[in-house]
Tab-separated table of C-alpha atoms in Angstrom:
chain	number	residue	atom	x	y	z
A	1	UNK	CA	101.169	112.262	103.734
A	2	UNK	CA	103.064	115.439	104.490
A	3	UNK	CA	105.492	116.379	107.221
A	4	UNK	CA	103.047	117.952	109.670
A	5	UNK	CA	101.201	115.974	112.291
A	6	UNK	CA	98.525	116.385	114.932
A	7	UNK	CA	99.124	114.128	117.926
A	8	UNK	CA	96.396	111.429	117.819
A	9	UNK	CA	93.697	111.703	120.438
A	10	UNK	CA	92.386	108.301	121.391
A	11	UNK	CA	89.247	107.711	123.383
A	12	UNK	CA	88.660	111.444	123.814
A	13	UNK	CA	85.097	112.716	123.389
A	14	UNK	CA	84.782	116.479	123.191
A	15	UNK	CA	81.323	117.767	124.004
A	16	UNK	CA	80.623	121.318	122.952
A	17	UNK	CA	78.072	123.474	124.632
A	18	UNK	CA	75.772	125.118	122.149
A	19	UNK	CA	72.925	127.567	122.567
A	20	UNK	CA	70.072	128.861	120.439
A	21	UNK	CA	70.111	132.397	119.055
A	22	UNK	CA	67.156	134.232	117.545
A	23	UNK	CA	68.718	136.132	114.669
A	24	UNK	CA	68.172	137.391	111.135
A	25	UNK	CA	68.542	135.150	108.104
A	26	UNK	CA	70.351	137.415	105.583
A	27	UNK	CA	68.661	135.700	102.628
A	28	UNK	CA	65.051	135.876	103.809
A	29	UNK	CA	65.427	138.889	106.069
A	30	UNK	CA	63.337	137.113	108.702
A	31	UNK	CA	64.282	136.193	112.250
A	32	UNK	CA	64.585	132.525	113.153
A	33	UNK	CA	66.408	130.219	115.562
A	34	UNK	CA	70.074	129.492	114.861
A	35	UNK	CA	72.497	127.284	116.739
A	36	UNK	CA	75.087	130.055	116.855
A	37	UNK	CA	75.193	133.818	116.744
A	38	UNK	CA	76.794	135.311	113.613
A	39	UNK	CA	79.829	136.264	115.700
A	40	UNK	CA	80.154	132.657	116.859
A	41	UNK	CA	79.879	131.450	113.282
A	42	UNK	CA	82.800	133.696	112.314
A	43	UNK	CA	84.916	132.313	115.161
A	44	UNK	CA	83.989	128.715	114.350
A	45	UNK	CA	84.948	129.183	110.715
A	46	UNK	CA	88.269	130.804	111.559
A	47	UNK	CA	89.192	127.992	113.952
A	48	UNK	CA	88.144	125.225	111.586
A	49	UNK	CA	89.913	126.832	108.621
A	50	UNK	CA	93.324	126.161	110.140
A	51	UNK	CA	92.438	122.516	110.715
A	52	UNK	CA	91.114	122.089	107.178
A	53	UNK	CA	94.346	123.514	105.742
A	54	UNK	CA	96.445	121.216	107.935
A	55	UNK	CA	94.332	118.191	107.028
A	56	UNK	CA	94.114	118.620	103.257
A	57	UNK	CA	96.823	121.116	102.416
A	58	UNK	CA	96.524	124.010	99.989
A	59	UNK	CA	97.182	123.462	96.304
A	60	UNK	CA	100.432	125.243	95.550
A	61	UNK	CA	99.503	127.455	92.611
A	62	UNK	CA	99.221	131.068	93.683
A	63	UNK	CA	97.904	132.314	90.334
A	64	UNK	CA	95.104	129.721	90.304
A	65	UNK	CA	94.225	130.423	93.940
A	66	UNK	CA	93.990	134.165	93.280
A	67	UNK	CA	91.856	133.505	90.207
A	68	UNK	CA	89.366	131.406	92.183
A	69	UNK	CA	89.341	133.931	95.012
A	70	UNK	CA	88.634	136.864	92.695
A	71	UNK	CA	85.673	135.105	91.106
A	72	UNK	CA	84.382	134.278	94.571
A	73	UNK	CA	84.753	137.867	95.759
A	74	UNK	CA	82.937	139.169	92.662
A	75	UNK	CA	80.038	136.788	93.294
A	76	UNK	CA	79.988	137.742	96.954
A	77	UNK	CA	79.274	141.336	95.944
A	78	UNK	CA	76.061	140.119	94.274
A	79	UNK	CA	75.013	138.051	97.288
A	80	UNK	CA	72.548	138.870	100.033
A	81	UNK	CA	75.489	139.500	102.340
A	82	UNK	CA	76.444	142.676	100.458
A	83	UNK	CA	73.065	144.258	99.778
A	84	UNK	CA	72.090	147.680	101.083
A	85	UNK	CA	69.225	146.413	103.231
A	86	UNK	CA	71.385	143.737	104.878
A	87	UNK	CA	72.519	144.455	108.478
A	88	UNK	CA	76.043	145.845	108.722
A	89	UNK	CA	77.525	142.894	110.591
A	90	UNK	CA	76.840	140.640	107.604
A	91	UNK	CA	78.163	143.161	105.088
A	92	UNK	CA	81.393	143.517	107.102
A	93	UNK	CA	82.171	139.786	107.151
A	94	UNK	CA	85.225	138.954	105.072
A	95	UNK	CA	85.213	135.804	102.912
A	96	UNK	CA	88.125	133.477	102.219
A	97	UNK	CA	88.239	131.231	99.149
A	98	UNK	CA	90.759	128.378	99.077
A	99	UNK	CA	91.892	125.648	96.671
A	100	UNK	CA	92.608	122.400	98.537
A	101	UNK	CA	95.152	119.819	97.408
A	102	UNK	CA	92.712	116.932	97.095
A	103	UNK	CA	91.810	114.764	94.105
A	104	UNK	CA	88.254	114.325	95.404
A	105	UNK	CA	85.672	116.239	93.373
A	106	UNK	CA	84.294	118.464	96.111
A	107	UNK	CA	83.370	121.934	97.287
A	108	UNK	CA	82.123	122.996	100.706
A	109	UNK	CA	81.775	126.010	102.961
A	110	UNK	CA	82.185	126.669	106.665
A	111	UNK	CA	80.206	129.196	108.721
A	112	UNK	CA	81.610	132.696	108.836
A	113	UNK	CA	82.768	132.936	105.225
A	114	UNK	CA	85.191	130.116	104.350
A	115	UNK	CA	84.700	128.464	100.965
A	116	UNK	CA	86.783	125.577	99.603
A	117	UNK	CA	87.113	123.903	96.226
A	118	UNK	CA	89.459	121.005	95.498
A	119	UNK	CA	91.856	120.642	92.593
A	120	UNK	CA	89.811	117.546	91.722
A	121	UNK	CA	86.735	119.694	91.256
A	122	UNK	CA	88.580	122.351	89.250
A	123	UNK	CA	89.893	119.694	86.876
A	124	UNK	CA	86.337	118.517	86.148
A	125	UNK	CA	84.946	121.969	85.372
A	126	UNK	CA	84.987	123.179	81.784
A	127	UNK	CA	84.640	126.924	82.110
A	128	UNK	CA	84.462	129.885	84.466
A	129	UNK	CA	80.660	129.979	84.401
A	130	UNK	CA	80.517	126.509	85.940
A	131	UNK	CA	82.966	127.552	88.641
A	132	UNK	CA	80.816	130.615	89.346
A	133	UNK	CA	77.721	128.477	89.927
A	134	UNK	CA	79.652	126.196	92.321
A	135	UNK	CA	81.136	129.119	94.276
A	136	UNK	CA	77.772	130.873	94.330
A	137	UNK	CA	76.199	127.699	95.711
A	138	UNK	CA	78.695	127.621	98.583
A	139	UNK	CA	78.302	131.355	99.291
A	140	UNK	CA	74.580	130.604	99.462
A	141	UNK	CA	75.128	128.061	102.251
A	142	UNK	CA	76.944	130.701	104.307
A	143	UNK	CA	74.480	133.483	103.525
A	144	UNK	CA	71.458	131.348	104.416
A	145	UNK	CA	73.288	130.152	107.545
A	146	UNK	CA	72.431	126.532	106.785
A	147	UNK	CA	75.034	125.058	109.152
A	148	UNK	CA	73.705	127.118	112.044
A	149	UNK	CA	70.140	126.103	111.174
A	150	UNK	CA	71.143	122.435	111.238
A	151	UNK	CA	72.857	123.044	114.581
A	152	UNK	CA	69.468	123.660	116.121
A	153	UNK	CA	67.819	120.636	114.492
A	154	UNK	CA	70.687	118.167	114.856
A	155	UNK	CA	72.210	119.603	118.027
A	156	UNK	CA	75.655	119.917	116.521
A	157	UNK	CA	78.214	119.940	119.287
A	158	UNK	CA	76.238	117.673	121.571
A	159	UNK	CA	77.357	114.473	119.822
A	160	UNK	CA	80.761	113.180	120.865
A	161	UNK	CA	83.106	112.662	117.940
A	162	UNK	CA	86.486	111.086	118.607
A	163	UNK	CA	89.430	112.827	116.997
A	164	UNK	CA	92.511	111.105	115.614
A	165	UNK	CA	92.348	107.327	115.451
A	166	UNK	CA	88.717	106.477	116.005
A	167	UNK	CA	88.213	103.599	118.395
A	168	UNK	CA	84.458	103.429	118.213
A	169	UNK	CA	82.139	100.688	119.312
A	170	UNK	CA	83.848	97.393	118.471
A	171	UNK	CA	86.284	99.469	116.397
A	172	UNK	CA	83.449	100.462	114.108
A	173	UNK	CA	85.365	102.058	111.256
A	174	UNK	CA	84.429	104.956	109.007
A	175	UNK	CA	87.199	106.356	106.749
A	176	UNK	CA	85.605	109.774	107.008
A	177	UNK	CA	86.131	109.859	110.757
A	178	UNK	CA	89.824	108.973	110.732
A	179	UNK	CA	90.838	112.600	110.380
A	180	UNK	CA	93.044	114.739	112.569
A	181	UNK	CA	90.261	117.213	113.307
A	182	UNK	CA	88.620	118.631	116.382
A	183	UNK	CA	85.151	117.392	117.219
A	184	UNK	CA	83.491	120.606	116.057
A	185	UNK	CA	85.379	120.774	112.751
A	186	UNK	CA	84.682	117.123	111.984
A	187	UNK	CA	80.981	117.650	112.580
A	188	UNK	CA	80.905	120.699	110.340
A	189	UNK	CA	82.898	118.979	107.610
A	190	UNK	CA	80.556	115.979	107.520
A	191	UNK	CA	77.401	117.958	108.071
A	192	UNK	CA	74.621	116.755	105.783
A	193	UNK	CA	72.365	119.563	104.700
A	194	UNK	CA	68.730	118.841	103.982
A	195	UNK	CA	67.503	118.735	100.400
A	196	UNK	CA	65.642	122.004	100.876
A	197	UNK	CA	68.913	123.643	101.954
A	198	UNK	CA	70.606	122.307	98.842
A	199	UNK	CA	67.831	123.453	96.561
A	200	UNK	CA	68.013	126.914	98.107
A	201	UNK	CA	71.790	127.030	97.602
A	202	UNK	CA	71.372	125.859	94.000
A	203	UNK	CA	68.962	128.743	93.449
A	204	UNK	CA	71.299	131.212	95.123
A	205	UNK	CA	74.262	129.950	93.102
A	206	UNK	CA	72.309	130.553	89.896
A	207	UNK	CA	71.090	133.940	91.135
A	208	UNK	CA	74.523	135.257	92.099
A	209	UNK	CA	76.253	133.998	88.949
A	210	UNK	CA	73.464	135.290	86.683
A	211	UNK	CA	73.604	138.702	88.330
A	212	UNK	CA	77.359	138.733	87.723
A	213	UNK	CA	76.700	138.053	84.028
A	214	UNK	CA	77.658	134.375	83.827
A	215	UNK	CA	75.740	131.870	81.704
A	216	UNK	CA	74.385	130.140	84.798
A	217	UNK	CA	72.803	127.307	82.807
A	218	UNK	CA	76.359	125.988	82.274
A	219	UNK	CA	76.238	124.689	85.840
A	220	UNK	CA	73.924	121.882	84.750
A	221	UNK	CA	76.691	120.197	82.738
A	222	UNK	CA	78.872	119.926	85.815
A	223	UNK	CA	76.127	118.214	87.794
A	224	UNK	CA	75.763	115.787	84.902
A	225	UNK	CA	79.475	115.025	85.372
A	226	UNK	CA	78.913	114.363	89.072
A	227	UNK	CA	76.197	111.883	88.206
A	228	UNK	CA	78.528	110.103	85.776
A	229	UNK	CA	81.320	109.996	88.373
A	230	UNK	CA	78.889	108.368	90.797
A	231	UNK	CA	77.868	105.768	88.233
A	232	UNK	CA	81.474	105.110	87.212
A	233	UNK	CA	82.512	104.369	90.784
A	234	UNK	CA	79.809	101.855	91.573
A	235	UNK	CA	77.212	104.258	92.840
A	236	UNK	CA	79.518	105.853	95.397
A	237	UNK	CA	78.192	109.400	95.430
A	238	UNK	CA	80.835	112.156	95.509
A	239	UNK	CA	80.801	114.241	98.672
A	240	UNK	CA	79.323	117.190	96.821
A	241	UNK	CA	76.234	115.068	96.095
A	242	UNK	CA	75.735	113.707	99.595
A	243	UNK	CA	72.164	114.474	100.734
A	244	UNK	CA	71.795	116.676	97.667
A	245	UNK	CA	68.885	116.661	95.215
A	246	UNK	CA	69.144	114.060	92.487
A	247	UNK	CA	71.648	115.236	89.848
A	248	UNK	CA	69.023	114.721	87.150
A	249	UNK	CA	66.748	117.140	88.977
A	250	UNK	CA	69.530	119.721	89.068
A	251	UNK	CA	70.301	119.265	85.369
A	252	UNK	CA	66.738	120.350	84.604
A	253	UNK	CA	66.211	122.981	87.295
A	254	UNK	CA	69.417	124.982	86.890
A	255	UNK	CA	68.712	126.006	83.260
A	256	UNK	CA	65.111	126.851	84.220
A	257	UNK	CA	66.277	129.092	87.055
A	258	UNK	CA	68.877	130.705	84.795
A	259	UNK	CA	66.148	131.476	82.245
A	260	UNK	CA	64.012	133.079	84.945
A	261	UNK	CA	66.851	135.481	85.765
A	262	UNK	CA	67.313	136.226	82.070
A	263	UNK	CA	63.615	137.117	81.875
A	264	UNK	CA	64.169	139.510	84.780
A	265	UNK	CA	66.636	141.390	82.609
A	266	UNK	CA	69.950	139.891	83.727
A	267	UNK	CA	72.019	139.378	80.597
A	268	UNK	CA	74.108	136.223	80.887
A	269	UNK	CA	76.980	136.197	78.421
A	270	UNK	CA	80.136	135.129	80.292
A	271	UNK	CA	81.387	131.562	79.832
A	272	UNK	CA	85.177	132.112	79.570
A	273	UNK	CA	86.167	128.596	78.606
A	274	UNK	CA	89.570	129.446	77.140
A	275	UNK	CA	90.643	131.547	80.115
A	276	UNK	CA	89.470	128.905	82.561
A	277	UNK	CA	91.209	126.029	80.790
A	278	UNK	CA	94.365	128.109	80.605
A	279	UNK	CA	94.237	128.585	84.377
A	280	UNK	CA	93.923	124.859	85.134
A	281	UNK	CA	96.406	123.693	82.508
A	282	UNK	CA	99.057	121.527	84.173
A	283	UNK	CA	96.929	121.012	87.311
A	284	UNK	CA	97.596	117.704	89.093
A	285	UNK	CA	94.968	115.091	88.255
A	286	UNK	CA	94.106	112.217	90.572
A	287	UNK	CA	96.234	111.120	93.486
A	288	UNK	CA	99.713	112.603	93.613
A	289	UNK	CA	102.098	109.615	93.858
A	290	UNK	CA	104.828	111.831	95.287
A	291	UNK	CA	102.722	112.059	98.446
A	292	UNK	CA	102.546	108.268	98.758
A	293	UNK	CA	101.131	105.294	96.861
A	294	UNK	CA	100.829	101.502	97.032
A	295	UNK	CA	102.377	99.134	94.510
A	296	UNK	CA	102.940	95.380	94.790
A	297	UNK	CA	102.195	95.256	98.508
A	298	UNK	CA	104.443	98.179	99.487
A	299	UNK	CA	103.625	101.760	100.439
A	300	UNK	CA	106.114	104.175	98.877
A	301	UNK	CA	106.651	107.836	99.694
A	302	UNK	CA	109.006	109.369	97.094
A	303	UNK	CA	109.209	112.815	98.699
A	304	UNK	CA	110.106	111.477	102.155
A	305	UNK	CA	112.139	108.573	100.713
A	306	UNK	CA	110.751	105.679	102.716
A	307	UNK	CA	108.756	102.500	102.143
A	308	UNK	CA	107.007	99.873	104.243
A	309	UNK	CA	104.956	96.769	103.580
A	310	UNK	CA	101.158	96.658	103.533
A	311	UNK	CA	99.842	93.539	105.328
A	312	UNK	CA	97.644	91.212	103.310
A	313	UNK	CA	93.983	92.059	103.668
A	314	UNK	CA	94.570	95.694	104.675
A	315	UNK	CA	93.269	98.750	102.830
A	316	UNK	CA	95.429	101.901	102.710
A	317	UNK	CA	93.902	105.345	103.262
A	318	UNK	CA	96.584	107.926	102.566
A	319	UNK	CA	95.711	111.173	104.324
A	320	UNK	CA	97.929	114.284	104.237
A	321	UNK	CA	98.710	113.944	107.937
A	322	UNK	CA	98.583	110.166	108.337
A	323	UNK	CA	98.552	106.839	106.521
A	324	UNK	CA	95.759	104.605	107.811
A	325	UNK	CA	95.736	100.832	107.241
A	326	UNK	CA	92.491	98.993	107.944
A	327	UNK	CA	91.826	95.257	107.640
A	328	UNK	CA	88.961	93.805	105.622
A	329	UNK	CA	86.875	93.107	108.724
A	330	UNK	CA	87.478	96.679	109.927
A	331	UNK	CA	88.525	95.541	113.397
A	332	UNK	CA	92.280	96.152	113.218
A	333	UNK	CA	93.839	99.536	112.415
A	334	UNK	CA	97.321	100.944	111.980
A	335	UNK	CA	97.990	104.669	111.933
A	336	UNK	CA	101.347	105.846	110.569
A	337	UNK	CA	102.330	109.452	111.307
A	338	UNK	CA	105.185	111.871	111.791
A	339	UNK	CA	105.498	113.056	115.387
A	340	UNK	CA	106.522	116.725	115.395
A	341	UNK	CA	105.980	117.111	119.131
A	342	UNK	CA	108.838	114.897	120.346
A	343	UNK	CA	112.529	114.727	119.463
A	344	UNK	CA	113.279	111.039	120.038
A	345	UNK	CA	111.549	107.667	119.574
A	346	UNK	CA	111.555	107.080	123.320
A	347	UNK	CA	109.925	110.417	124.188
A	348	UNK	CA	107.395	109.896	121.376
A	349	UNK	CA	106.227	106.526	122.675
A	350	UNK	CA	106.263	107.600	126.309
A	351	UNK	CA	104.234	110.730	125.525
A	352	UNK	CA	101.578	108.565	123.962
A	353	UNK	CA	101.585	106.014	126.780
A	354	UNK	CA	101.294	108.846	129.299
A	355	UNK	CA	97.861	109.911	128.052
A	356	UNK	CA	94.836	109.471	130.290
A	357	UNK	CA	93.072	106.198	129.618
A	358	UNK	CA	96.214	104.425	128.352
A	359	UNK	CA	97.731	101.719	130.596
A	360	UNK	CA	101.295	100.675	129.583
A	361	UNK	CA	102.067	96.950	129.605
A	362	UNK	CA	105.682	96.963	128.437
A	363	UNK	CA	108.303	99.228	126.855
A	364	UNK	CA	111.528	98.252	125.087
A	365	UNK	CA	114.303	99.767	122.979
A	366	UNK	CA	113.873	98.944	119.304
A	367	UNK	CA	116.125	99.020	116.251
A	368	UNK	CA	115.508	98.465	112.563
A	369	UNK	CA	117.924	98.675	109.622
A	370	UNK	CA	120.271	100.847	111.647
A	371	UNK	CA	117.469	103.160	112.788
A	372	UNK	CA	117.069	103.732	116.508
A	373	UNK	CA	113.600	103.190	117.902
A	374	UNK	CA	111.388	102.493	120.869
A	375	UNK	CA	108.300	100.302	121.251
A	376	UNK	CA	105.485	99.992	123.744
A	377	UNK	CA	102.428	97.825	124.284
A	378	UNK	CA	99.420	99.124	126.192
A	379	UNK	CA	95.748	98.578	126.865
A	380	UNK	CA	92.806	100.937	126.789
A	381	UNK	CA	89.023	100.796	126.662
A	382	UNK	CA	86.481	102.029	124.155
A	383	UNK	CA	83.359	103.931	125.157
A	384	UNK	CA	81.422	100.665	125.288
A	385	UNK	CA	84.067	99.206	127.672
A	386	UNK	CA	85.638	96.889	125.091
A	387	UNK	CA	89.309	96.295	125.903
A	388	UNK	CA	91.847	97.272	123.274
A	389	UNK	CA	95.434	96.181	122.831
A	390	UNK	CA	97.740	98.848	121.391
A	391	UNK	CA	101.223	98.462	119.942
A	392	UNK	CA	103.154	101.676	119.285
A	393	UNK	CA	106.589	101.866	117.638
A	394	UNK	CA	108.606	105.032	116.919
A	395	UNK	CA	111.645	105.233	114.616
A	396	UNK	CA	114.141	108.007	113.922
A	397	UNK	CA	114.771	108.444	110.196
A	398	UNK	CA	116.306	111.356	108.281
A	399	UNK	CA	115.491	113.934	110.930
A	400	UNK	CA	111.894	112.833	111.545
A	401	UNK	CA	110.255	110.670	114.205
A	402	UNK	CA	107.878	108.194	112.554
A	403	UNK	CA	105.253	106.293	114.543
A	404	UNK	CA	103.255	103.156	113.880
A	405	UNK	CA	100.193	103.074	116.128
A	406	UNK	CA	98.512	99.651	115.810
A	407	UNK	CA	95.436	98.526	117.713
A	408	UNK	CA	92.639	95.983	117.808
A	409	UNK	CA	90.382	94.393	120.390
A	410	UNK	CA	92.376	92.569	123.084
A	411	UNK	CA	90.978	89.143	122.211
A	412	UNK	CA	91.984	89.622	118.561
A	413	UNK	CA	95.485	90.944	119.260
A	414	UNK	CA	97.241	87.519	119.001
A	415	UNK	CA	95.781	87.160	115.493
A	416	UNK	CA	97.203	90.501	114.344
A	417	UNK	CA	100.325	90.858	116.495
A	418	UNK	CA	102.679	89.413	113.854
A	419	UNK	CA	101.283	91.612	111.079
A	420	UNK	CA	101.428	94.652	113.338
A	421	UNK	CA	105.065	93.872	114.198
A	422	UNK	CA	106.060	93.530	110.558
A	423	UNK	CA	105.002	97.090	109.788
A	424	UNK	CA	107.872	98.859	111.622
A	425	UNK	CA	110.204	95.979	110.741
A	426	UNK	CA	109.593	96.638	107.049
A	427	UNK	CA	110.139	100.395	107.288
A	428	UNK	CA	113.193	101.183	105.147
A	429	UNK	CA	114.890	103.788	103.016
A	430	UNK	CA	113.478	104.078	99.494
A	431	UNK	CA	116.280	103.624	96.948
A	432	UNK	CA	114.476	102.648	93.711
A	433	UNK	CA	115.258	105.535	91.332
A	434	UNK	CA	112.180	104.842	89.210
A	435	UNK	CA	109.939	105.392	92.209
A	436	UNK	CA	111.992	108.242	93.646
A	437	UNK	CA	111.615	110.107	90.355
A	438	UNK	CA	107.931	109.338	89.723
A	439	UNK	CA	105.851	112.322	88.638
A	440	UNK	CA	102.160	113.096	89.162
A	441	UNK	CA	99.637	113.041	86.340
A	442	UNK	CA	98.806	116.526	85.085
A	443	UNK	CA	96.213	117.896	82.691
A	444	UNK	CA	97.569	118.981	79.337
A	445	UNK	CA	95.495	120.976	76.862
A	446	UNK	CA	95.300	119.841	73.264
A	447	UNK	CA	93.486	121.530	70.384
A	448	UNK	CA	91.868	119.128	67.960
A	449	UNK	CA	93.102	119.362	64.376
A	450	UNK	CA	90.135	117.506	62.914
A	451	UNK	CA	86.504	116.633	63.610
A	452	UNK	CA	86.247	113.100	64.998
A	453	UNK	CA	84.858	111.026	67.902
A	454	UNK	CA	86.336	111.910	71.274
A	455	UNK	CA	87.838	108.443	71.729
A	456	UNK	CA	90.076	108.981	68.689
A	457	UNK	CA	91.948	111.741	70.501
A	458	UNK	CA	92.921	109.545	73.448
A	459	UNK	CA	96.530	108.302	73.654
A	460	UNK	CA	97.185	104.589	73.160
A	461	UNK	CA	98.052	104.213	76.830
A	462	UNK	CA	96.715	106.287	79.725
A	463	UNK	CA	98.800	106.741	82.905
A	464	UNK	CA	98.096	105.530	86.443
A	465	UNK	CA	95.220	103.148	85.544
A	466	UNK	CA	93.086	106.021	84.234
A	467	UNK	CA	90.263	104.708	82.041
A	468	UNK	CA	89.009	106.275	78.771
A	469	UNK	CA	85.612	106.938	80.367
A	470	UNK	CA	87.352	108.933	83.120
A	471	UNK	CA	88.846	111.265	80.515
A	472	UNK	CA	85.494	111.605	78.769
A	473	UNK	CA	83.841	112.599	82.056
A	474	UNK	CA	86.712	114.999	82.705
A	475	UNK	CA	85.855	116.762	79.433
A	476	UNK	CA	82.062	116.496	79.921
A	477	UNK	CA	81.599	114.482	76.705
A	478	UNK	CA	80.742	110.926	75.687
A	479	UNK	CA	83.400	108.592	74.292
A	480	UNK	CA	81.661	108.387	70.913
A	481	UNK	CA	80.692	112.066	70.797
A	482	UNK	CA	81.787	113.974	67.698
A	483	UNK	CA	84.316	116.667	68.623
A	484	UNK	CA	84.643	119.650	66.312
A	485	UNK	CA	87.960	120.752	64.877
A	486	UNK	CA	89.624	123.425	67.035
A	487	UNK	CA	88.118	122.198	70.339
A	488	UNK	CA	90.328	122.329	73.419
A	489	UNK	CA	90.438	119.092	75.410
A	490	UNK	CA	91.997	118.122	78.738
A	491	UNK	CA	94.309	115.116	78.561
A	492	UNK	CA	96.043	113.435	81.535
A	493	UNK	CA	99.799	113.024	80.976
A	494	UNK	CA	102.633	111.823	83.188
């Protein structure tokens, strides 16, 4: 959680009006139906880019960001969007490449030329050639206008998505939807391309990287890592794999496609492992505890110097702009945020209660550990007419206004009222020096001084509950694999 905040929108369905455009596909050169014109795609991407940055945050390493961007720009020059026979409007479109501050292993693109990779993904790559294949894949999505194609088939923009705290049917809960995003951005972010789209982007990623001189077959090893990550986490497929071809299929097809480009005369010699590893050395690995973590039933935020209890039976989802607590039955939710729109607890609560669709029941002054506050209780209705009971509490602490927004179905409110009330009551200044001074895990490079199994190079104790298999996957090796003397390995240290 960081110090910016989008005011939650509750029970607000934004319906966008889309249209169908008959336009050129830059990859095929043929005309087909798209959900948006190219000019609309550029505007959509520009608007969504700001929301993506606010939601996830940019990874603060200018040198690394410029490195990723330069590789992306070089690949772009090989793409269909920069070829002589491509219409000028496509060739004139500028691309933006960003590194997001997220531990999730992911990459995605938005219409109009916005490509994102996470620090989690960068940590799991082993060389520049692998990064080139990933970036080329995402450029391929933009060039082939896959999002706009899906807009026609899935009618993107016609489905109401609720921003902020999602109060869906019977409080149906999906962690992916509890994001401070507009309806359109949320739909784009969670857009599931078809397998044919993904296969085409795989082919384009190989094509662009091979034409730039990279050993495109290296990309297969990264997709093997994605498969292992999925297996390690109980079959939960990383976002990059969602609706994608089976990783095993990609492991086989990517080298075949790379060989086809070699046979066409494109020499592929660039791997650049040492340079790449040097660029990601010291990158943050996993969740950054300075941005909030749970230990022994308490949520701690070292940077903002506060703590509060986590009720029994509640899961914590720590987003950059909010901390979400959800019970096991997924029918009671608490959303903790910083309100940057109001300058007092009273104005914060009253601004929320003044929204359309919210009916205040009571409002009272509130105090906690010397902090001034204000609390309100209200009712509202979901789209299926289920009545909700909402408790909202705002506290002033160290120059910020913090808000606990708690809600459940009205008939269940008595069951959760006490636990909801304990959340703001437990909010307090963080004084434990060990937690205040906690540091994130970072990747350190080591060079092996002997030939031995990978497991022999692991430290006796790994930080932050990291498992040996996680480090093996990070390095794209097996635990018992023989590592040659002089090999550079990535090791998590804290």
